């Protein structure tokens, strides 16, 4: 705001086009800042100008309505789109007008769904209006940016390349945090995924892995006996993003075949998205692969969902959005026409209140395409699916037996020995994993045979209150006290008092 106000002062003597370009950049960042506040706290004070130290009535004002927040964000992003001059970016590292339109599609889609599924009342802007904003912003990118899905290395590598390479793939990545060895800018992804330095690593759970389609476009869960398929069986002929997201059957580190590291991984579905395959990166915080913040793929998903929620998504639009994403993943069936059948597993396990097969499939696609990119929590919040945080089983891969050597990836070499009685494998190359922890990893017998790995974080660690308080963060108590000390009042979010 200091910068924005300064640009409008008489001291700013640059030409109008240059000034407005940088104003657009500043207003983009203000919208990004407020999007994070909106998703966390809902109503917050909107500050459109610099605050002077004596302006207590402004400094300590009450929170503004969601209408005020979203309306100002839209104005900021529309201004950014109209005035940011760049239409391309070296290494996707600086803002372009397409970053403004892409962020607007994200912002408006969130707020539209939040208002619709939480049945918010007393607001002027309707969900339908916001869905139209989201769709129109996404369409600007789709029709005018020249961006496209990366397919350069084919279905078996094009997806992972987006998160693995040092230089962002600018044909799809709209904005990225760029790692750079020459400048000494590094990430710590390998630390998170492959080392115990930060504790147990992020892992996928089996109910989510079950949602990855087969290559023919049919649900994996439509197969008889899917519940007891082992890792080798469940990985075959699946959406190729699965093997580019977790350690699959042919995964190698330092050129050698490896499976999930069960000392780090909780479920056997060991995430590789964002991490590098050379073990030298695991303990030195020197990841030199860049991280996308905005991708063309998300724009396609935003457009498809907004249009579907408006009831206007066509076969042609399905083909160029969801269909295109699935074809990149090697899926051959169901990519050209809207789905007409509800996947009962997807509906019952994740979205029991959704009966529209198109919306269900878009939600499936969004979760898979954007997995581990930081969008899932906001998606669950805006769809009012918070109960999943508590209720979704934290189950892992299925194993045939305990206290025997098991070949997890089917390469003929035993990898793991899961024990519930404290015994050790006699094979020095076979890692022994204890599965009799009351808190932690354990194995439960499957009624159809074998055992399912399960992770238990401990009693009380997965609580979802039925008063909906957790859809918003609490306003920090200290902030409320600061207001009171200054003679003002700031309201708390519902049920956090």
Coordinates of C-alpha atoms in Angstrom, one line a residue:
X1 CA 0.0 0.0 0.0
X2 CA 2.9 2.4 0.7
X3 CA 4.1 1.7 -2.9
X4 CA 0.6 2.0 -4.4
X5 CA -0.1 5.3 -2.7
X6 CA 3.3 6.6 -3.7
X7 CA 2.7 5.8 -7.4
X8 CA -0.4 8.0 -7.2
X9 CA 1.5 10.9 -5.6
X10 CA 2.9 13.9 -7.4
X11 CA 6.4 12.7 -6.6
X12 CA 5.9 9.8 -9.0
X13 CA 7.0 11.2 -12.4
X14 CA 7.3 8.1 -14.6
X15 CA 5.1 7.7 -17.6
X16 CA 1.6 6.3 -17.0
X17 CA 2.1 3.0 -18.7
X18 CA 5.2 2.2 -16.7
X19 CA 3.6 3.3 -13.5
X20 CA 0.5 1.2 -14.1
X21 CA 2.6 -1.9 -15.0
X22 CA 4.2 -1.8 -11.5
X23 CA 0.9 -0.8 -9.9
X24 CA -0.5 -4.0 -11.5
X25 CA 2.4 -6.1 -10.0
X26 CA 1.8 -4.5 -6.5
X27 CA -1.9 -5.1 -6.7
X28 CA -1.4 -8.7 -7.7
X29 CA 0.7 -9.3 -4.6
X30 CA -2.0 -7.5 -2.5
X31 CA -4.6 -9.9 -3.9
X32 CA -2.3 -12.9 -3.2
X33 CA -1.9 -11.7 0.4
X34 CA -5.6 -11.2 0.9
X35 CA -6.5 -14.6 -0.7
X36 CA -4.4 -16.3 2.0
X37 CA -6.2 -14.2 4.6
X38 CA -9.7 -15.0 3.2
X39 CA -9.1 -18.7 3.1
X40 CA -7.8 -18.7 6.7
X41 CA -9.9 -16.2 8.5
X42 CA -12.9 -15.4 6.2
X43 CA -13.7 -11.8 7.1
X44 CA -10.7 -9.6 7.7
X45 CA -10.1 -5.8 7.6
X46 CA -9.5 -4.6 4.1
X47 CA -6.8 -1.9 4.0
X48 CA -6.7 -0.2 0.6
X49 CA -4.2 2.5 1.6
X50 CA -1.1 3.0 3.8
X51 CA -2.1 3.5 7.4
X52 CA -0.6 6.4 9.3
X53 CA 0.5 5.9 12.9
X54 CA -2.2 8.3 14.2
X55 CA -5.1 6.7 12.3
X56 CA -6.4 4.5 15.1
X57 CA -9.9 4.2 13.8
X58 CA -8.6 2.7 10.6
X59 CA -5.8 0.7 12.2
X60 CA -8.2 -1.0 14.7
X61 CA -11.3 -1.2 12.5
X62 CA -13.6 -4.2 12.6
X63 CA -13.4 -6.9 9.9
X64 CA -15.0 -6.2 6.5
X65 CA -17.5 -8.5 4.9
X66 CA -16.5 -11.2 2.4
X67 CA -18.2 -9.1 -0.2
X68 CA -15.8 -6.2 0.4
X69 CA -12.8 -8.6 0.4
X70 CA -13.6 -10.4 -2.8
X71 CA -14.8 -7.3 -4.7
X72 CA -11.5 -5.6 -4.0
X73 CA -9.4 -8.6 -4.9
X74 CA -11.3 -8.9 -8.2
X75 CA -10.6 -5.2 -8.8
X76 CA -6.9 -5.6 -8.0
X77 CA -6.5 -8.6 -10.3
X78 CA -8.5 -7.0 -13.2
X79 CA -6.2 -4.0 -12.9
X80 CA -3.2 -6.3 -12.9
X81 CA -4.4 -8.2 -16.0
X82 CA -5.1 -5.0 -17.9
X83 CA -1.8 -3.2 -17.0
X84 CA 1.0 -5.7 -16.4
X85 CA 2.8 -5.5 -19.7
X86 CA 4.7 -8.8 -19.7
X87 CA 3.1 -11.7 -21.5
X88 CA 6.0 -14.1 -21.0
X89 CA 8.5 -14.6 -18.3
X90 CA 12.1 -15.9 -18.2
X91 CA 11.9 -19.1 -16.2
X92 CA 8.3 -18.2 -15.1
X93 CA 10.0 -16.2 -12.3
X94 CA 8.2 -12.9 -12.8
X95 CA 4.6 -11.8 -13.1
X96 CA 2.7 -11.7 -16.4
X97 CA -0.8 -10.7 -17.1
X98 CA -1.6 -14.5 -17.3
X99 CA -0.6 -14.8 -13.7
X100 CA -3.3 -12.2 -12.9
X101 CA -6.0 -14.1 -14.8
X102 CA -4.9 -17.4 -13.4
X103 CA -5.0 -16.2 -9.8
X104 CA -8.4 -14.6 -10.4
X105 CA -9.8 -17.9 -11.5
X106 CA -8.4 -19.6 -8.3
X107 CA -9.7 -16.8 -6.0
X108 CA -13.2 -16.6 -7.5
X109 CA -13.6 -20.4 -7.7
X110 CA -12.8 -20.7 -4.0
X111 CA -15.2 -18.0 -2.9
X112 CA -18.0 -19.2 -5.2
X113 CA -17.8 -22.7 -3.9
X114 CA -17.4 -21.6 -0.3
X115 CA -20.6 -19.5 -0.6
X116 CA -22.5 -22.3 -2.3
X117 CA -21.6 -25.3 -0.2
X118 CA -21.6 -23.4 3.1
X119 CA -24.9 -21.8 2.2
X120 CA -23.7 -18.3 3.2
X121 CA -26.5 -15.8 3.5
X122 CA -26.7 -12.0 3.7
X123 CA -24.1 -11.4 0.9
X124 CA -24.6 -9.4 -2.2
X125 CA -22.4 -11.3 -4.7
X126 CA -23.9 -14.7 -5.6
X127 CA -21.9 -17.9 -6.1
X128 CA -23.1 -17.9 -9.8
X129 CA -21.5 -14.5 -10.3
X130 CA -18.2 -15.7 -8.9
X131 CA -18.3 -18.9 -10.9
X132 CA -18.7 -16.8 -14.0
X133 CA -15.7 -14.6 -12.9
X134 CA -13.6 -17.8 -12.4
X135 CA -14.6 -19.2 -15.8
X136 CA -14.1 -16.0 -17.7
X137 CA -10.6 -15.5 -16.1
X138 CA -9.6 -19.0 -16.9
X139 CA -10.9 -18.6 -20.5
X140 CA -8.7 -15.5 -21.0
X141 CA -5.6 -17.7 -20.3
X142 CA -6.9 -20.6 -22.4
X143 CA -7.7 -18.5 -25.4
X144 CA -4.9 -15.9 -25.5
X145 CA -1.8 -16.9 -23.5
X146 CA -0.3 -19.5 -25.8
X147 CA 0.2 -21.7 -22.8
X148 CA -0.3 -25.5 -23.1
X149 CA 0.1 -28.7 -21.1
X150 CA 3.7 -30.0 -21.2
X151 CA 3.9 -33.2 -23.2
X152 CA 7.5 -33.0 -24.3
X153 CA 8.8 -36.3 -22.8
X154 CA 5.6 -38.3 -23.3
X155 CA 3.0 -39.8 -20.9
X156 CA 5.6 -41.5 -18.7
X157 CA 7.6 -38.4 -17.8
X158 CA 5.9 -35.1 -18.8
X159 CA 4.0 -34.7 -15.5
X160 CA 6.9 -35.3 -13.2
X161 CA 9.2 -33.0 -15.3
X162 CA 7.1 -30.1 -14.1
X163 CA 8.4 -30.6 -10.5
X164 CA 11.8 -32.2 -11.1
X165 CA 13.7 -29.8 -13.4
X166 CA 15.8 -26.8 -12.4
X167 CA 14.4 -24.6 -15.1
X168 CA 10.6 -24.4 -15.0
X169 CA 8.8 -25.6 -18.1
X170 CA 7.5 -22.2 -19.3
X171 CA 5.0 -23.6 -21.7
X172 CA 2.8 -24.7 -18.7
X173 CA 4.2 -23.1 -15.6
X174 CA 2.8 -19.6 -15.2
X175 CA 4.7 -18.7 -12.0
X176 CA 7.4 -20.5 -10.1
X177 CA 9.8 -20.3 -7.2
X178 CA 13.1 -20.9 -9.1
X179 CA 15.9 -22.8 -7.5
X180 CA 19.2 -21.9 -8.9
X181 CA 22.6 -23.5 -8.1
X182 CA 24.6 -20.6 -9.5
X183 CA 22.8 -18.2 -7.2
X184 CA 22.7 -20.5 -4.2
X185 CA 18.9 -20.6 -4.1
X186 CA 17.9 -24.1 -3.0
X187 CA 14.9 -26.1 -1.7
X188 CA 14.6 -28.7 1.1
X189 CA 12.2 -31.1 -0.6
X190 CA 14.4 -34.2 -0.3
X191 CA 14.7 -33.5 3.4
X192 CA 11.0 -33.6 3.8
X193 CA 10.4 -36.7 1.7
X194 CA 13.4 -38.9 2.3
X195 CA 14.9 -38.0 5.7
X196 CA 13.7 -38.2 9.3
X197 CA 15.1 -34.8 9.9
X198 CA 11.6 -33.3 9.8
X199 CA 9.9 -36.4 11.2
X200 CA 7.8 -38.9 9.2
X201 CA 7.5 -38.0 5.5
X202 CA 4.3 -37.2 3.7
X203 CA 2.6 -40.2 2.3
X204 CA -0.5 -40.9 0.3
X205 CA -3.3 -43.0 1.7
X206 CA -4.9 -46.0 0.0
X207 CA -8.4 -44.5 -0.3
X208 CA -6.9 -41.7 -2.4
X209 CA -4.6 -44.0 -4.4
X210 CA -7.7 -46.1 -5.2
X211 CA -9.2 -43.0 -7.0
X212 CA -6.5 -43.1 -9.8
X213 CA -8.2 -44.5 -12.9
X214 CA -7.0 -47.4 -14.9
X215 CA -5.5 -46.6 -18.3
X216 CA -8.7 -47.5 -20.1
X217 CA -10.5 -44.7 -18.1
X218 CA -12.5 -47.0 -15.8
X219 CA -12.3 -46.9 -12.0
X220 CA -9.8 -49.2 -10.3
X221 CA -12.3 -49.9 -7.6
X222 CA -14.7 -51.5 -10.2
X223 CA -12.4 -54.5 -10.3
X224 CA -13.3 -57.5 -8.2
X225 CA -11.0 -57.9 -5.3
X226 CA -9.4 -54.5 -5.6
X227 CA -9.3 -54.3 -1.8
X228 CA -6.6 -57.0 -1.5
X229 CA -4.5 -56.2 -4.5
X230 CA -0.8 -55.9 -3.6
X231 CA 1.4 -53.0 -4.6
X232 CA 2.5 -54.7 -7.9
X233 CA -1.1 -55.4 -8.9
X234 CA -2.5 -52.0 -8.0
X235 CA 0.3 -50.1 -9.9
X236 CA -0.2 -51.9 -13.2
X237 CA -2.1 -50.2 -16.0
X238 CA -3.0 -47.2 -13.9
X239 CA -3.1 -43.5 -14.6
X240 CA 0.6 -42.8 -15.2
X241 CA 0.7 -39.8 -12.8
X242 CA 0.6 -42.3 -10.0
X243 CA 4.1 -43.7 -10.8
X244 CA 5.2 -40.0 -11.2
X245 CA 3.9 -39.1 -7.8
X246 CA 5.0 -42.0 -5.7
X247 CA 7.8 -44.6 -5.8
X248 CA 6.5 -47.1 -8.4
X249 CA 7.5 -50.4 -9.7
X250 CA 10.4 -49.1 -11.8
X251 CA 11.6 -46.3 -9.5
X252 CA 15.3 -46.0 -9.0
X253 CA 17.6 -44.0 -6.8
X254 CA 21.2 -43.6 -7.7
X255 CA 20.4 -45.9 -10.6
X256 CA 19.2 -48.7 -8.3
X257 CA 15.7 -50.0 -7.9
X258 CA 14.2 -49.1 -4.6
X259 CA 10.8 -49.2 -2.9
X260 CA 9.2 -47.1 -0.3
X261 CA 11.4 -46.3 2.7
X262 CA 9.1 -47.5 5.5
X263 CA 11.3 -45.7 8.2
X264 CA 10.2 -42.4 6.6
X265 CA 7.0 -43.3 4.7
X266 CA 3.8 -43.9 6.7
X267 CA 1.8 -46.0 4.3
X268 CA 4.1 -47.5 1.6
X269 CA 3.0 -44.8 -0.9
X270 CA 6.2 -42.8 -0.8
X271 CA 5.9 -39.4 -2.5
X272 CA 8.5 -38.4 -5.1
X273 CA 6.8 -35.3 -6.5
X274 CA 9.2 -32.4 -5.9
X275 CA 12.1 -34.6 -4.7
X276 CA 15.2 -35.6 -6.7
X277 CA 16.3 -39.2 -7.2
X278 CA 19.9 -38.8 -6.2
X279 CA 20.4 -39.5 -2.5
X280 CA 23.0 -36.8 -2.1
X281 CA 20.2 -34.3 -1.8
X282 CA 18.5 -36.0 1.2
X283 CA 20.5 -34.4 4.0
X284 CA 22.0 -31.2 2.6
X285 CA 19.1 -28.9 1.8
X286 CA 20.4 -28.3 -1.7
X287 CA 17.4 -29.2 -3.9
X288 CA 17.9 -27.3 -7.2
X289 CA 14.5 -28.1 -8.8
X290 CA 12.0 -25.3 -9.1
X291 CA 8.5 -25.3 -7.6
X292 CA 5.5 -24.2 -9.7
X293 CA 3.0 -21.9 -8.0
X294 CA 0.6 -21.4 -10.8
X295 CA 0.1 -23.9 -13.7
X296 CA -1.9 -24.0 -16.8
X297 CA -3.3 -27.4 -15.7
X298 CA -4.9 -25.7 -12.7
X299 CA -6.5 -23.1 -15.0
X300 CA -8.1 -25.9 -17.0
X301 CA -9.4 -27.5 -13.8
X302 CA -10.7 -24.1 -12.6
X303 CA -12.6 -23.6 -15.9
X304 CA -14.1 -27.0 -16.0
X305 CA -15.3 -26.8 -12.4
X306 CA -16.8 -23.3 -12.8
X307 CA -18.6 -24.2 -16.0
X308 CA -19.9 -27.5 -14.5
X309 CA -21.2 -25.7 -11.4
X310 CA -23.0 -23.3 -13.7
X311 CA -24.4 -26.2 -15.6
X312 CA -22.8 -25.2 -18.9
X313 CA -19.8 -27.6 -19.4
X314 CA -20.0 -29.1 -22.9
X315 CA -18.4 -32.3 -24.3
X316 CA -16.0 -30.1 -26.3
X317 CA -14.9 -28.3 -23.1
X318 CA -14.5 -31.6 -21.2
X319 CA -12.3 -32.8 -24.1
X320 CA -10.0 -29.8 -23.9
X321 CA -9.8 -29.6 -20.1
X322 CA -10.2 -32.8 -18.1
X323 CA -9.8 -35.0 -21.2
X324 CA -6.5 -33.3 -22.1
X325 CA -5.1 -33.8 -18.6
X326 CA -6.1 -37.5 -18.6
X327 CA -4.6 -38.1 -22.1
X328 CA -1.3 -36.6 -20.9
X329 CA -1.5 -39.3 -18.1
X330 CA -1.9 -42.1 -20.6
X331 CA -5.6 -42.6 -20.1
X332 CA -7.4 -43.6 -23.3
X333 CA -11.1 -43.9 -22.3
X334 CA -13.7 -41.2 -21.4
X335 CA -11.6 -38.2 -22.4
X336 CA -13.8 -36.8 -25.1
X337 CA -17.3 -36.8 -23.7
X338 CA -18.9 -35.8 -20.3
X339 CA -19.2 -38.7 -17.9
X340 CA -22.8 -40.0 -17.3
X341 CA -22.2 -42.6 -14.5
X342 CA -21.5 -42.0 -10.9
X343 CA -18.4 -43.8 -9.5
X344 CA -20.0 -45.2 -6.3
X345 CA -16.6 -45.6 -4.6
X346 CA -15.6 -42.0 -5.2
X347 CA -19.0 -40.7 -4.1
X348 CA -19.3 -42.9 -1.0
X349 CA -15.8 -42.4 0.4
X350 CA -15.2 -38.8 -0.5
X351 CA -18.3 -36.8 -1.6
X352 CA -21.5 -38.5 -0.5
X353 CA -23.5 -35.3 -1.1
X354 CA -22.6 -35.0 -4.8
X355 CA -24.7 -36.9 -7.3
X356 CA -23.6 -35.2 -10.5
X357 CA -21.1 -37.5 -12.2
X358 CA -19.4 -34.5 -14.0
X359 CA -18.6 -32.7 -10.7
X360 CA -17.4 -36.0 -9.1
X361 CA -15.0 -36.6 -11.9
X362 CA -13.7 -33.0 -11.9
X363 CA -13.0 -33.4 -8.2
X364 CA -11.2 -36.7 -8.8
X365 CA -9.1 -35.0 -11.5
X366 CA -8.3 -32.0 -9.4
X367 CA -7.1 -34.0 -6.4
X368 CA -4.9 -36.2 -8.6
X369 CA -3.4 -33.5 -10.8
X370 CA -2.7 -31.1 -8.0
X371 CA -1.7 -33.6 -5.3
X372 CA 0.8 -32.1 -2.8
X373 CA 0.6 -28.7 -4.4
X374 CA -1.1 -27.0 -1.5
X375 CA -4.6 -26.8 -2.9
X376 CA -6.3 -29.8 -1.2
X377 CA -7.0 -28.2 2.2
X378 CA -8.7 -25.2 0.6
X379 CA -10.6 -27.5 -1.7
X380 CA -12.0 -29.5 1.2
X381 CA -12.9 -26.3 3.0
X382 CA -14.7 -24.7 0.1
X383 CA -16.6 -27.9 -0.7
X384 CA -17.5 -28.3 3.0
X385 CA -15.8 -31.7 3.3
X386 CA -13.9 -31.1 6.5
X387 CA -15.0 -34.4 8.0
X388 CA -12.6 -36.2 5.7
X389 CA -9.8 -34.9 7.8
X390 CA -11.0 -37.0 10.7
X391 CA -12.9 -39.8 9.0
X392 CA -10.8 -40.9 5.9
X393 CA -8.9 -44.0 6.9
X394 CA -5.1 -43.6 7.0
X395 CA -4.6 -47.0 5.4
X396 CA -1.6 -48.1 3.3
X397 CA -0.6 -50.8 0.9
X398 CA -1.9 -54.3 1.2
X399 CA 0.5 -57.1 2.1
X400 CA 0.0 -60.9 1.8
X401 CA 1.5 -62.0 5.0
X402 CA 3.4 -61.0 8.2
X403 CA 6.8 -62.3 9.4
X404 CA 8.0 -63.3 5.9
X405 CA 10.1 -61.6 3.3
X406 CA 8.0 -59.7 0.7
X407 CA 9.0 -58.5 -2.7
X408 CA 7.1 -55.2 -2.9
X409 CA 7.9 -54.1 -6.4
X410 CA 7.9 -57.4 -8.1
X411 CA 11.5 -57.3 -9.3
X412 CA 12.3 -60.7 -7.8
X413 CA 14.2 -59.3 -4.8
X414 CA 12.6 -59.3 -1.3
X415 CA 12.5 -55.7 0.1
X416 CA 10.6 -55.8 3.4
X417 CA 9.8 -58.0 6.3
X418 CA 6.7 -56.8 8.2
X419 CA 6.7 -58.2 11.7
X420 CA 4.2 -58.1 14.5
X421 CA 6.2 -60.3 16.9
X422 CA 9.6 -58.7 17.0
X423 CA 11.4 -61.2 14.8
X424 CA 13.9 -60.1 12.2
X425 CA 14.4 -61.1 8.6
X426 CA 17.4 -63.3 8.0
X427 CA 18.0 -61.4 4.7
X428 CA 20.3 -58.5 5.4
X429 CA 19.0 -56.7 2.4
X430 CA 15.4 -57.0 3.5
X431 CA 14.3 -54.2 5.8
X432 CA 12.4 -55.2 8.9
X433 CA 9.4 -53.1 9.7
X434 CA 7.5 -53.3 13.0
X435 CA 3.7 -53.2 12.6
X436 CA 2.6 -53.7 16.1
X437 CA 2.7 -50.2 17.4
X438 CA -0.4 -48.9 19.1
X439 CA 0.5 -45.4 17.9
X440 CA 2.3 -45.5 14.6
X441 CA 2.3 -48.1 11.9
X442 CA 0.5 -51.3 12.4
X443 CA -1.2 -54.0 10.3
X444 CA -4.8 -55.1 10.4
X445 CA -6.2 -58.4 9.0
X446 CA -8.3 -58.0 5.9
X447 CA -11.4 -60.2 5.9
X448 CA -10.6 -61.2 2.3
X449 CA -7.1 -62.3 3.3
X450 CA -3.7 -60.7 4.0
X451 CA -3.1 -57.5 5.9
X452 CA -3.6 -53.7 5.4
X453 CA -1.0 -51.3 6.7
X454 CA -2.5 -48.5 8.8
X455 CA -1.1 -45.5 10.5
X456 CA -2.5 -44.3 13.8
X457 CA -1.3 -40.8 14.9
X458 CA -2.7 -41.3 18.4
X459 CA -6.0 -40.7 20.2
X460 CA -7.3 -37.2 19.8
X461 CA -5.0 -36.2 17.0
X462 CA -7.7 -36.3 14.3
X463 CA -10.6 -34.3 15.6
X464 CA -13.2 -32.6 13.5
X465 CA -15.7 -30.6 15.6
X466 CA -19.3 -30.8 14.4
X467 CA -19.8 -27.0 14.9
X468 CA -17.8 -26.3 11.7
X469 CA -15.3 -24.0 13.5
X470 CA -12.4 -25.5 11.7
X471 CA -13.4 -24.2 8.3
X472 CA -11.8 -21.0 9.6
X473 CA -8.8 -20.4 11.8
X474 CA -9.4 -18.6 15.1
X475 CA -8.5 -15.0 15.2
X476 CA -5.5 -14.9 17.5
X477 CA -6.6 -14.1 21.1
X478 CA -3.7 -11.7 21.5
X479 CA -4.9 -9.6 18.5
X480 CA -8.4 -9.4 20.1
X481 CA -6.8 -8.3 23.4
X482 CA -4.7 -5.7 21.5
X483 CA -7.8 -4.2 20.1
X484 CA -9.5 -4.1 23.5
X485 CA -6.4 -2.4 25.1
X486 CA -6.7 0.3 22.4
X487 CA -10.4 0.7 23.1
X488 CA -11.7 -1.2 20.1
X489 CA -13.4 -4.5 19.4
X490 CA -12.5 -7.3 17.0
X491 CA -14.9 -10.2 16.5
X492 CA -13.9 -13.8 16.8
X493 CA -14.8 -16.5 14.3
X494 CA -17.8 -18.7 15.1
X495 CA -17.4 -21.2 17.9
X496 CA -13.8 -20.3 18.7
X497 CA -14.6 -18.3 21.8

